[in-house]
């Protein structure tokens, strides 16, 4: 189970390159080091599970979270690229895409356990239904226009609704 992650919020020009590199080292390369360590044995045994706790920001960037979102997009691309190889060796590369809003560590643990115990775990398992509309928009419109427009309106036009929903 990979759950390493640090955040970074604020305008890009206010972030140091060293802090950005440190974040990428934890959020992305931490996962890479873990998979590199466990995958060879899983291939030899022809079985196992790799559960990666990611973020909705791996599917949708959010204003002032540029570097964090980039690290989570990297996680998504890494796992999407690895899944076919992993499945060839009967290793389930399960992505537990989540956001912390409205979720407790116990809730995430319960979802993670369900993925681990599943006979055929899904590639992605979304734990927070609040993000279903955004994820659906991304997949419904490959150009990204629907999702970007909806998210822009949510943040800048209907910000009162957003703040209320976060409570």
Tab-separated table of N, CA and C in Angstrom:
chain	number	residue	atom	x	y	z
A	1	UNK	N	0.855	-1.177	0.000
A	1	UNK	CA	0.000	0.000	0.000
A	1	UNK	C	0.891	1.226	0.000
A	2	UNK	N	0.724	2.072	-0.990
A	2	UNK	CA	1.469	3.324	-1.072
A	2	UNK	C	0.533	4.469	-0.729
A	3	UNK	N	0.843	5.169	0.347
A	3	UNK	CA	0.014	6.289	0.777
A	3	UNK	C	0.875	7.522	1.046
A	4	UNK	N	2.086	7.543	0.497
A	4	UNK	CA	2.976	8.676	0.731
A	4	UNK	C	2.451	9.899	-0.001
A	5	UNK	N	2.486	11.019	0.669
A	5	UNK	CA	2.059	12.234	-0.006
A	5	UNK	C	2.265	13.459	0.857
A	6	UNK	N	2.734	14.515	0.219
A	6	UNK	CA	2.826	15.816	0.861
A	6	UNK	C	2.156	16.812	-0.067
A	7	UNK	N	1.627	17.872	0.497
A	7	UNK	CA	0.931	18.872	-0.294
A	7	UNK	C	1.777	20.105	-0.521
A	8	UNK	N	1.319	20.918	-1.439
A	8	UNK	CA	1.954	22.205	-1.717
A	8	UNK	C	0.892	23.071	-2.376
A	9	UNK	N	0.506	24.119	-1.688
A	9	UNK	CA	-0.517	25.007	-2.234
A	9	UNK	C	0.027	26.417	-2.309
A	10	UNK	N	-0.383	27.121	-3.324
A	10	UNK	CA	0.028	28.506	-3.494
A	10	UNK	C	0.440	28.763	-4.929
A	11	UNK	N	0.620	30.027	-5.280
A	11	UNK	CA	1.022	30.369	-6.650
A	11	UNK	C	2.377	29.758	-6.991
A	12	UNK	N	2.514	29.322	-8.206
A	12	UNK	CA	3.734	28.669	-8.668
A	12	UNK	C	4.971	29.508	-8.399
A	13	UNK	N	4.888	30.799	-8.660
A	13	UNK	CA	6.065	31.656	-8.507
A	13	UNK	C	6.505	31.813	-7.055
A	14	UNK	N	5.690	31.372	-6.128
A	14	UNK	CA	6.043	31.453	-4.702
A	14	UNK	C	6.691	30.166	-4.189
A	15	UNK	N	6.785	29.148	-5.023
A	15	UNK	CA	7.335	27.859	-4.607
A	15	UNK	C	8.785	27.748	-5.055
A	16	UNK	N	9.631	27.231	-4.206
A	16	UNK	CA	11.031	27.025	-4.587
A	16	UNK	C	11.165	25.731	-5.379
A	17	UNK	N	12.143	25.699	-6.250
A	17	UNK	CA	12.411	24.501	-7.025
A	17	UNK	C	12.789	23.336	-6.108
A	18	UNK	N	13.527	23.626	-5.051
A	18	UNK	CA	13.915	22.570	-4.103
A	18	UNK	C	12.681	21.954	-3.443
A	19	UNK	N	11.708	22.776	-3.061
A	19	UNK	CA	10.474	22.263	-2.454
A	19	UNK	C	9.682	21.434	-3.460
A	20	UNK	N	9.660	21.875	-4.717
A	20	UNK	CA	8.957	21.122	-5.768
A	20	UNK	C	9.610	19.765	-5.966
A	21	UNK	N	10.942	19.743	-6.007
A	21	UNK	CA	11.662	18.480	-6.188
A	21	UNK	C	11.437	17.544	-5.006
A	22	UNK	N	11.384	18.088	-3.812
A	22	UNK	CA	11.134	17.282	-2.622
A	22	UNK	C	9.736	16.660	-2.671
A	23	UNK	N	8.760	17.448	-3.091
A	23	UNK	CA	7.394	16.942	-3.212
A	23	UNK	C	7.338	15.811	-4.233
A	24	UNK	N	7.968	16.000	-5.394
A	24	UNK	CA	7.973	14.952	-6.423
A	24	UNK	C	8.701	13.702	-5.911
A	25	UNK	N	9.751	13.899	-5.131
A	25	UNK	CA	10.486	12.760	-4.587
A	25	UNK	C	9.599	11.927	-3.670
A	26	UNK	N	8.781	12.582	-2.877
A	26	UNK	CA	7.875	11.857	-1.987
A	26	UNK	C	6.683	11.287	-2.746
A	27	UNK	N	5.938	12.164	-3.428
A	27	UNK	CA	4.660	11.762	-4.017
A	27	UNK	C	4.797	10.810	-5.199
A	28	UNK	N	5.800	11.016	-6.040
A	28	UNK	CA	5.961	10.163	-7.216
A	28	UNK	C	7.078	9.136	-7.041
A	29	UNK	N	8.286	9.592	-6.773
A	29	UNK	CA	9.404	8.656	-6.686
A	29	UNK	C	9.309	7.738	-5.474
A	30	UNK	N	8.594	8.140	-4.426
A	30	UNK	CA	8.342	7.233	-3.309
A	30	UNK	C	7.572	6.005	-3.777
A	31	UNK	N	6.548	6.237	-4.605
A	31	UNK	CA	5.771	5.143	-5.186
A	31	UNK	C	6.649	4.303	-6.110
A	32	UNK	N	7.437	4.958	-6.953
A	32	UNK	CA	8.300	4.234	-7.883
A	32	UNK	C	9.260	3.321	-7.117
A	33	UNK	N	9.866	3.844	-6.044
A	33	UNK	CA	10.786	3.020	-5.238
A	33	UNK	C	10.055	1.811	-4.638
A	34	UNK	N	8.843	2.019	-4.139
A	34	UNK	CA	8.077	0.919	-3.554
A	34	UNK	C	7.786	-0.154	-4.604
A	35	UNK	N	7.251	0.258	-5.742
A	35	UNK	CA	6.899	-0.705	-6.794
A	35	UNK	C	8.143	-1.431	-7.295
A	36	UNK	N	9.217	-0.711	-7.470
A	36	UNK	CA	10.484	-1.313	-7.921
A	36	UNK	C	10.959	-2.384	-6.937
A	37	UNK	N	10.680	-2.168	-5.663
A	37	UNK	CA	11.092	-3.116	-4.633
A	37	UNK	C	10.205	-4.364	-4.601
A	38	UNK	N	8.885	-4.208	-4.723
A	38	UNK	CA	7.971	-5.346	-4.533
A	38	UNK	C	7.593	-6.074	-5.822
A	39	UNK	N	7.649	-5.406	-6.965
A	39	UNK	CA	7.167	-6.006	-8.212
A	39	UNK	C	7.946	-7.249	-8.652
A	40	UNK	N	9.261	-7.260	-8.569
A	40	UNK	CA	9.972	-8.477	-9.018
A	40	UNK	C	9.525	-9.743	-8.282
A	41	UNK	N	9.333	-9.656	-6.970
A	41	UNK	CA	8.882	-10.829	-6.214
A	41	UNK	C	7.453	-11.197	-6.584
A	42	UNK	N	6.604	-10.188	-6.785
A	42	UNK	CA	5.220	-10.467	-7.189
A	42	UNK	C	5.189	-11.160	-8.555
A	43	UNK	N	6.060	-10.733	-9.453
A	43	UNK	CA	6.129	-11.388	-10.771
A	43	UNK	C	6.576	-12.836	-10.620
A	44	UNK	N	7.598	-13.069	-9.788
A	44	UNK	CA	8.080	-14.444	-9.566
A	44	UNK	C	6.974	-15.329	-8.999
A	45	UNK	N	6.218	-14.783	-8.031
A	45	UNK	CA	5.129	-15.536	-7.405
A	45	UNK	C	3.878	-15.564	-8.269
A	46	UNK	N	3.849	-14.707	-9.291
A	46	UNK	CA	2.697	-14.566	-10.190
A	46	UNK	C	1.439	-14.211	-9.407
A	47	UNK	N	1.590	-13.229	-8.491
A	47	UNK	CA	0.431	-12.781	-7.737
A	47	UNK	C	0.790	-11.682	-6.758
A	48	UNK	N	-0.226	-10.942	-6.356
A	48	UNK	CA	-0.051	-9.879	-5.380
A	48	UNK	C	-0.922	-8.685	-5.693
A	49	UNK	N	-0.910	-7.732	-4.787
A	49	UNK	CA	-1.674	-6.499	-4.959
A	49	UNK	C	-0.774	-5.300	-4.691
A	50	UNK	N	-0.926	-4.295	-5.493
A	50	UNK	CA	-0.300	-3.004	-5.236
A	50	UNK	C	-1.447	-2.007	-5.150
A	51	UNK	N	-1.610	-1.401	-3.983
A	51	UNK	CA	-2.675	-0.424	-3.783
A	51	UNK	C	-2.026	0.945	-3.654
A	52	UNK	N	-2.462	1.874	-4.489
A	52	UNK	CA	-1.894	3.212	-4.510
A	52	UNK	C	-2.983	4.198	-4.122
A	53	UNK	N	-2.762	4.913	-3.032
A	53	UNK	CA	-3.679	5.969	-2.616
A	53	UNK	C	-3.233	7.218	-3.356
A	54	UNK	N	-4.092	7.764	-4.178
A	54	UNK	CA	-3.729	8.920	-4.985
A	54	UNK	C	-4.594	10.100	-4.575
A	55	UNK	N	-5.094	10.835	-5.541
A	55	UNK	CA	-5.882	12.028	-5.263
A	55	UNK	C	-6.705	12.376	-6.489
A	56	UNK	N	-7.819	13.021	-6.265
A	56	UNK	CA	-8.613	13.518	-7.388
A	56	UNK	C	-7.770	14.472	-8.223
A	57	UNK	N	-6.763	15.078	-7.599
A	57	UNK	CA	-5.905	16.000	-8.343
A	57	UNK	C	-4.979	15.279	-9.317
A	58	UNK	N	-5.016	13.967	-9.348
A	58	UNK	CA	-4.340	13.216	-10.393
A	58	UNK	C	-5.195	13.104	-11.638
A	59	UNK	N	-6.447	13.499	-11.509
A	59	UNK	CA	-7.374	13.505	-12.644
A	59	UNK	C	-7.795	14.913	-13.023
A	60	UNK	N	-7.740	15.807	-12.065
A	60	UNK	CA	-8.197	17.184	-12.271
A	60	UNK	C	-7.299	18.130	-11.496
A	61	UNK	N	-6.609	19.001	-12.196
A	61	UNK	CA	-5.804	20.004	-11.520
A	61	UNK	C	-6.697	21.032	-10.848
A	62	UNK	N	-6.233	21.571	-9.739
A	62	UNK	CA	-6.994	22.567	-8.986
A	62	UNK	C	-6.110	23.788	-8.786
A	63	UNK	N	-6.696	24.959	-8.936
A	63	UNK	CA	-5.966	26.218	-8.860
A	63	UNK	C	-5.071	26.275	-7.614
A	64	UNK	N	-3.856	26.770	-7.785
A	64	UNK	CA	-2.836	26.913	-6.741
A	64	UNK	C	-2.347	25.585	-6.178
A	65	UNK	N	-2.571	24.516	-6.894
A	65	UNK	CA	-2.053	23.196	-6.513
A	65	UNK	C	-1.271	22.582	-7.673
A	66	UNK	N	-0.598	23.421	-8.440
A	66	UNK	CA	0.060	23.004	-9.683
A	66	UNK	C	1.009	21.825	-9.501
A	67	UNK	N	1.947	21.954	-8.586
A	67	UNK	CA	2.989	20.939	-8.426
A	67	UNK	C	2.422	19.673	-7.786
A	68	UNK	N	1.548	19.844	-6.794
A	68	UNK	CA	0.910	18.673	-6.185
A	68	UNK	C	0.121	17.907	-7.253
A	69	UNK	N	-0.680	18.621	-8.047
A	69	UNK	CA	-1.455	17.968	-9.105
A	69	UNK	C	-0.528	17.276	-10.100
A	70	UNK	N	0.576	17.927	-10.460
A	70	UNK	CA	1.528	17.316	-11.393
A	70	UNK	C	2.078	16.008	-10.827
A	71	UNK	N	2.357	15.983	-9.535
A	71	UNK	CA	2.884	14.759	-8.924
A	71	UNK	C	1.844	13.646	-8.972
A	72	UNK	N	0.583	14.000	-8.775
A	72	UNK	CA	-0.474	12.985	-8.793
A	72	UNK	C	-0.821	12.557	-10.216
A	73	UNK	N	-0.706	13.463	-11.197
A	73	UNK	CA	-0.852	13.069	-12.597
A	73	UNK	C	0.261	12.082	-12.957
A	74	UNK	N	1.463	12.315	-12.450
A	74	UNK	CA	2.577	11.394	-12.686
A	74	UNK	C	2.259	10.018	-12.109
A	75	UNK	N	1.678	9.986	-10.917
A	75	UNK	CA	1.271	8.724	-10.299
A	75	UNK	C	0.261	8.012	-11.198
A	76	UNK	N	-0.736	8.747	-11.689
A	76	UNK	CA	-1.753	8.161	-12.575
A	76	UNK	C	-1.121	7.577	-13.832
A	77	UNK	N	-0.251	8.354	-14.479
A	77	UNK	CA	0.385	7.879	-15.710
A	77	UNK	C	1.273	6.672	-15.466
A	78	UNK	N	1.997	6.695	-14.368
A	78	UNK	CA	2.866	5.574	-14.001
A	78	UNK	C	2.034	4.304	-13.831
A	79	UNK	N	0.950	4.413	-13.070
A	79	UNK	CA	0.117	3.237	-12.807
A	79	UNK	C	-0.609	2.764	-14.058
A	80	UNK	N	-1.093	3.704	-14.864
A	80	UNK	CA	-1.761	3.310	-16.114
A	80	UNK	C	-0.783	2.597	-17.043
A	81	UNK	N	0.460	3.042	-17.059
A	81	UNK	CA	1.470	2.410	-17.910
A	81	UNK	C	1.880	1.049	-17.377
A	82	UNK	N	1.865	0.878	-16.086
A	82	UNK	CA	2.323	-0.348	-15.440
A	82	UNK	C	1.251	-1.439	-15.386
A	83	UNK	N	-0.016	-1.067	-15.426
A	83	UNK	CA	-1.083	-2.024	-15.142
A	83	UNK	C	-1.105	-3.197	-16.116
A	84	UNK	N	-0.872	-2.987	-17.399
A	84	UNK	CA	-0.927	-4.084	-18.362
A	84	UNK	C	0.171	-5.103	-18.060
A	85	UNK	N	1.380	-4.624	-17.800
A	85	UNK	CA	2.487	-5.513	-17.438
A	85	UNK	C	2.169	-6.269	-16.153
A	86	UNK	N	1.630	-5.549	-15.165
A	86	UNK	CA	1.318	-6.173	-13.884
A	86	UNK	C	0.265	-7.264	-14.047
A	87	UNK	N	-0.758	-6.982	-14.840
A	87	UNK	CA	-1.815	-7.976	-15.044
A	87	UNK	C	-1.282	-9.220	-15.749
A	88	UNK	N	-0.291	-9.060	-16.607
A	88	UNK	CA	0.319	-10.200	-17.300
A	88	UNK	C	0.909	-11.189	-16.299
A	89	UNK	N	1.348	-10.676	-15.158
A	89	UNK	CA	1.929	-11.518	-14.107
A	89	UNK	C	0.954	-11.743	-12.958
A	90	UNK	N	-0.334	-11.479	-13.186
A	90	UNK	CA	-1.384	-11.679	-12.181
A	90	UNK	C	-1.180	-10.791	-10.950
A	91	UNK	N	-0.642	-9.602	-11.155
A	91	UNK	CA	-0.498	-8.622	-10.084
A	91	UNK	C	-1.555	-7.554	-10.322
A	92	UNK	N	-2.413	-7.338	-9.342
A	92	UNK	CA	-3.480	-6.347	-9.484
A	92	UNK	C	-2.924	-4.973	-9.067
A	93	UNK	N	-2.831	-4.074	-10.001
A	93	UNK	CA	-2.373	-2.706	-9.708
A	93	UNK	C	-3.636	-1.879	-9.488
A	94	UNK	N	-4.066	-1.766	-8.259
A	94	UNK	CA	-5.325	-1.105	-7.938
A	94	UNK	C	-5.064	0.331	-7.546
A	95	UNK	N	-5.823	1.258	-8.119
A	95	UNK	CA	-5.680	2.677	-7.805
A	95	UNK	C	-6.868	3.072	-6.957
A	96	UNK	N	-6.596	3.556	-5.797
A	96	UNK	CA	-7.654	4.023	-4.925
A	96	UNK	C	-7.610	5.551	-4.985
A	97	UNK	N	-8.367	6.098	-5.947
A	97	UNK	CA	-8.339	7.537	-6.162
A	97	UNK	C	-9.242	8.183	-5.125
A	98	UNK	N	-8.708	9.099	-4.348
A	98	UNK	CA	-9.496	9.683	-3.281
A	98	UNK	C	-9.145	11.136	-3.064
A	99	UNK	N	-10.002	11.787	-2.386
A	99	UNK	CA	-9.717	13.124	-1.884
A	99	UNK	C	-10.100	13.102	-0.415
A	100	UNK	N	-9.412	13.871	0.386
A	100	UNK	CA	-9.620	13.797	1.821
A	100	UNK	C	-10.869	14.514	2.290
A	101	UNK	N	-11.469	15.349	1.462
A	101	UNK	CA	-12.648	16.102	1.894
A	101	UNK	C	-13.779	15.159	2.292
A	102	UNK	N	-14.218	15.296	3.515
A	102	UNK	CA	-15.349	14.506	3.984
A	102	UNK	C	-15.021	13.068	4.280
A	103	UNK	N	-13.759	12.703	4.325
A	103	UNK	CA	-13.406	11.318	4.568
A	103	UNK	C	-12.472	11.210	5.757
A	104	UNK	N	-12.677	10.177	6.522
A	104	UNK	CA	-11.824	9.920	7.673
A	104	UNK	C	-10.767	8.890	7.277
A	105	UNK	N	-9.700	8.807	8.044
A	105	UNK	CA	-8.722	7.751	7.776
A	105	UNK	C	-9.364	6.351	7.842
A	106	UNK	N	-10.332	6.196	8.721
A	106	UNK	CA	-11.024	4.899	8.846
A	106	UNK	C	-11.804	4.578	7.567
A	107	UNK	N	-12.431	5.607	6.973
A	107	UNK	CA	-13.177	5.413	5.737
A	107	UNK	C	-12.236	4.970	4.616
A	108	UNK	N	-11.105	5.635	4.504
A	108	UNK	CA	-10.124	5.269	3.479
A	108	UNK	C	-9.604	3.858	3.744
A	109	UNK	N	-9.352	3.532	5.005
A	109	UNK	CA	-8.872	2.190	5.352
A	109	UNK	C	-9.895	1.130	4.944
A	110	UNK	N	-11.178	1.400	5.179
A	110	UNK	CA	-12.228	0.450	4.786
A	110	UNK	C	-12.252	0.240	3.275
A	111	UNK	N	-12.157	1.334	2.507
A	111	UNK	CA	-12.133	1.220	1.048
A	111	UNK	C	-10.891	0.450	0.593
A	112	UNK	N	-9.756	0.748	1.199
A	112	UNK	CA	-8.507	0.080	0.842
A	112	UNK	C	-8.603	-1.417	1.119
A	113	UNK	N	-9.168	-1.777	2.255
A	113	UNK	CA	-9.344	-3.190	2.592
A	113	UNK	C	-10.242	-3.889	1.567
A	114	UNK	N	-11.327	-3.220	1.147
A	114	UNK	CA	-12.207	-3.805	0.130
A	114	UNK	C	-11.446	-4.073	-1.169
A	115	UNK	N	-10.574	-3.144	-1.549
A	115	UNK	CA	-9.788	-3.335	-2.770
A	115	UNK	C	-8.828	-4.502	-2.604
A	116	UNK	N	-8.144	-4.558	-1.475
A	116	UNK	CA	-7.179	-5.632	-1.227
A	116	UNK	C	-7.863	-6.996	-1.213
A	117	UNK	N	-9.055	-7.070	-0.630
A	117	UNK	CA	-9.755	-8.345	-0.493
A	117	UNK	C	-10.532	-8.758	-1.741
A	118	UNK	N	-10.672	-7.860	-2.704
A	118	UNK	CA	-11.441	-8.179	-3.910
A	118	UNK	C	-10.730	-9.252	-4.735
A	119	UNK	N	-11.514	-10.195	-5.223
A	119	UNK	CA	-10.938	-11.241	-6.068
A	119	UNK	C	-10.357	-10.644	-7.344
A	120	UNK	N	-11.045	-9.680	-7.912
A	120	UNK	CA	-10.573	-8.970	-9.107
A	120	UNK	C	-10.718	-7.474	-8.842
A	121	UNK	N	-9.731	-6.888	-8.169
A	121	UNK	CA	-9.855	-5.475	-7.805
A	121	UNK	C	-9.895	-4.577	-9.037
A	122	UNK	N	-10.672	-3.509	-8.959
A	122	UNK	CA	-10.746	-2.588	-10.089
A	122	UNK	C	-9.438	-1.810	-10.225
A	123	UNK	N	-9.163	-1.325	-11.431
A	123	UNK	CA	-7.971	-0.500	-11.628
A	123	UNK	C	-8.103	0.797	-10.848
A	124	UNK	N	-9.285	1.397	-10.869
A	124	UNK	CA	-9.554	2.607	-10.078
A	124	UNK	C	-10.758	2.334	-9.190
A	125	UNK	N	-10.653	2.832	-7.986
A	125	UNK	CA	-11.768	2.715	-7.040
A	125	UNK	C	-11.909	4.070	-6.367
A	126	UNK	N	-12.929	4.772	-6.712
A	126	UNK	CA	-13.125	6.115	-6.166
A	126	UNK	C	-13.827	6.003	-4.817
A	127	UNK	N	-13.251	6.651	-3.801
A	127	UNK	CA	-13.810	6.542	-2.462
A	127	UNK	C	-14.691	7.713	-2.076
A	128	UNK	N	-14.666	8.779	-2.839
A	128	UNK	CA	-15.434	9.969	-2.476
A	128	UNK	C	-16.396	10.305	-3.607
A	129	UNK	N	-17.670	10.020	-3.392
A	129	UNK	CA	-18.689	10.246	-4.417
A	129	UNK	C	-18.814	11.713	-4.808
A	130	UNK	N	-18.344	12.609	-3.969
A	130	UNK	CA	-18.433	14.034	-4.284
A	130	UNK	C	-17.678	14.379	-5.564
A	131	UNK	N	-16.692	13.570	-5.921
A	131	UNK	CA	-15.896	13.861	-7.110
A	131	UNK	C	-16.360	13.108	-8.348
A	132	UNK	N	-17.400	12.308	-8.231
A	132	UNK	CA	-17.900	11.547	-9.374
A	132	UNK	C	-18.257	12.439	-10.557
A	133	UNK	N	-18.962	13.558	-10.341
A	133	UNK	CA	-19.284	14.402	-11.507
A	133	UNK	C	-18.046	14.911	-12.253
A	134	UNK	N	-17.014	15.342	-11.540
A	134	UNK	CA	-15.808	15.837	-12.199
A	134	UNK	C	-15.103	14.718	-12.961
A	135	UNK	N	-15.002	13.554	-12.343
A	135	UNK	CA	-14.357	12.426	-13.016
A	135	UNK	C	-15.158	12.026	-14.260
A	136	UNK	N	-16.482	12.034	-14.153
A	136	UNK	CA	-17.335	11.687	-15.296
A	136	UNK	C	-17.172	12.696	-16.426
A	137	UNK	N	-17.105	13.975	-16.085
A	137	UNK	CA	-16.915	14.998	-17.110
A	137	UNK	C	-15.586	14.826	-17.838
A	138	UNK	N	-14.558	14.459	-17.111
A	138	UNK	CA	-13.246	14.259	-17.744
A	138	UNK	C	-13.322	13.146	-18.778
A	139	UNK	N	-14.004	12.073	-18.430
A	139	UNK	CA	-14.092	10.938	-19.346
A	139	UNK	C	-15.115	11.153	-20.456
A	140	UNK	N	-16.123	11.976	-20.205
A	140	UNK	CA	-17.155	12.238	-21.214
A	140	UNK	C	-16.653	13.154	-22.321
A	141	UNK	N	-15.695	14.011	-21.995
A	141	UNK	CA	-15.207	15.001	-22.958
A	141	UNK	C	-13.687	14.982	-22.997
A	142	UNK	N	-13.104	14.224	-23.928
A	142	UNK	CA	-11.646	14.129	-23.995
A	142	UNK	C	-10.933	15.466	-24.190
A	143	UNK	N	-11.634	16.468	-24.702
A	143	UNK	CA	-10.989	17.776	-24.893
A	143	UNK	C	-10.743	18.478	-23.565
A	144	UNK	N	-11.473	18.068	-22.520
A	144	UNK	CA	-11.324	18.685	-21.210
A	144	UNK	C	-12.157	19.937	-21.006
A	145	UNK	N	-12.884	20.365	-22.029
A	145	UNK	CA	-13.647	21.612	-21.957
A	145	UNK	C	-14.749	21.557	-20.905
A	146	UNK	N	-15.525	20.498	-20.889
A	146	UNK	CA	-16.633	20.387	-19.924
A	146	UNK	C	-16.131	20.432	-18.487
A	147	UNK	N	-15.122	19.643	-18.205
A	147	UNK	CA	-14.597	19.564	-16.846
A	147	UNK	C	-13.969	20.887	-16.425
A	148	UNK	N	-13.174	21.460	-17.304
A	148	UNK	CA	-12.500	22.720	-16.974
A	148	UNK	C	-13.515	23.826	-16.732
A	149	UNK	N	-14.509	23.909	-17.595
A	149	UNK	CA	-15.540	24.935	-17.447
A	149	UNK	C	-16.322	24.733	-16.147
A	150	UNK	N	-16.699	23.495	-15.858
A	150	UNK	CA	-17.460	23.213	-14.633
A	150	UNK	C	-16.637	23.535	-13.390
A	151	UNK	N	-15.381	23.159	-13.400
A	151	UNK	CA	-14.540	23.412	-12.235
A	151	UNK	C	-14.278	24.905	-12.062
A	152	UNK	N	-14.065	25.588	-13.168
A	152	UNK	CA	-13.860	27.042	-13.115
A	152	UNK	C	-15.078	27.725	-12.492
A	153	UNK	N	-16.254	27.336	-12.957
A	153	UNK	CA	-17.486	27.934	-12.426
A	153	UNK	C	-17.661	27.600	-10.946
A	154	UNK	N	-17.341	26.369	-10.572
A	154	UNK	CA	-17.476	25.972	-9.179
A	154	UNK	C	-16.569	26.799	-8.273
A	155	UNK	N	-15.351	27.029	-8.718
A	155	UNK	CA	-14.386	27.760	-7.896
A	155	UNK	C	-14.625	29.265	-7.931
A	156	UNK	N	-14.938	29.812	-9.106
A	156	UNK	CA	-14.989	31.263	-9.235
A	156	UNK	C	-16.387	31.867	-9.334
A	157	UNK	N	-17.353	31.105	-9.844
A	157	UNK	CA	-18.702	31.663	-9.984
A	157	UNK	C	-19.616	31.224	-8.844
A	158	UNK	N	-19.491	29.977	-8.461
A	158	UNK	CA	-20.338	29.429	-7.402
A	158	UNK	C	-19.506	29.110	-6.171
A	159	UNK	N	-18.550	29.979	-5.847
A	159	UNK	CA	-17.637	29.719	-4.734
A	159	UNK	C	-18.357	29.589	-3.393
A	160	UNK	N	-19.484	30.269	-3.233
A	160	UNK	CA	-20.242	30.135	-1.988
A	160	UNK	C	-20.760	28.709	-1.824
A	161	UNK	N	-21.202	28.108	-2.911
A	161	UNK	CA	-21.679	26.726	-2.872
A	161	UNK	C	-20.507	25.801	-2.535
A	162	UNK	N	-19.348	26.061	-3.132
A	162	UNK	CA	-18.165	25.258	-2.856
A	162	UNK	C	-17.793	25.342	-1.372
A	163	UNK	N	-17.742	26.559	-0.841
A	163	UNK	CA	-17.380	26.711	0.572
A	163	UNK	C	-18.397	26.000	1.472
A	164	UNK	N	-19.653	26.108	1.150
A	164	UNK	CA	-20.690	25.451	1.938
A	164	UNK	C	-20.531	23.945	1.886
A	165	UNK	N	-20.245	23.415	0.694
A	165	UNK	CA	-20.106	21.952	0.559
A	165	UNK	C	-18.878	21.434	1.297
A	166	UNK	N	-17.835	22.271	1.432
A	166	UNK	CA	-16.628	21.830	2.136
A	166	UNK	C	-16.844	21.743	3.632
A	167	UNK	N	-17.857	22.420	4.141
A	167	UNK	CA	-18.164	22.320	5.569
A	167	UNK	C	-18.876	21.038	5.830
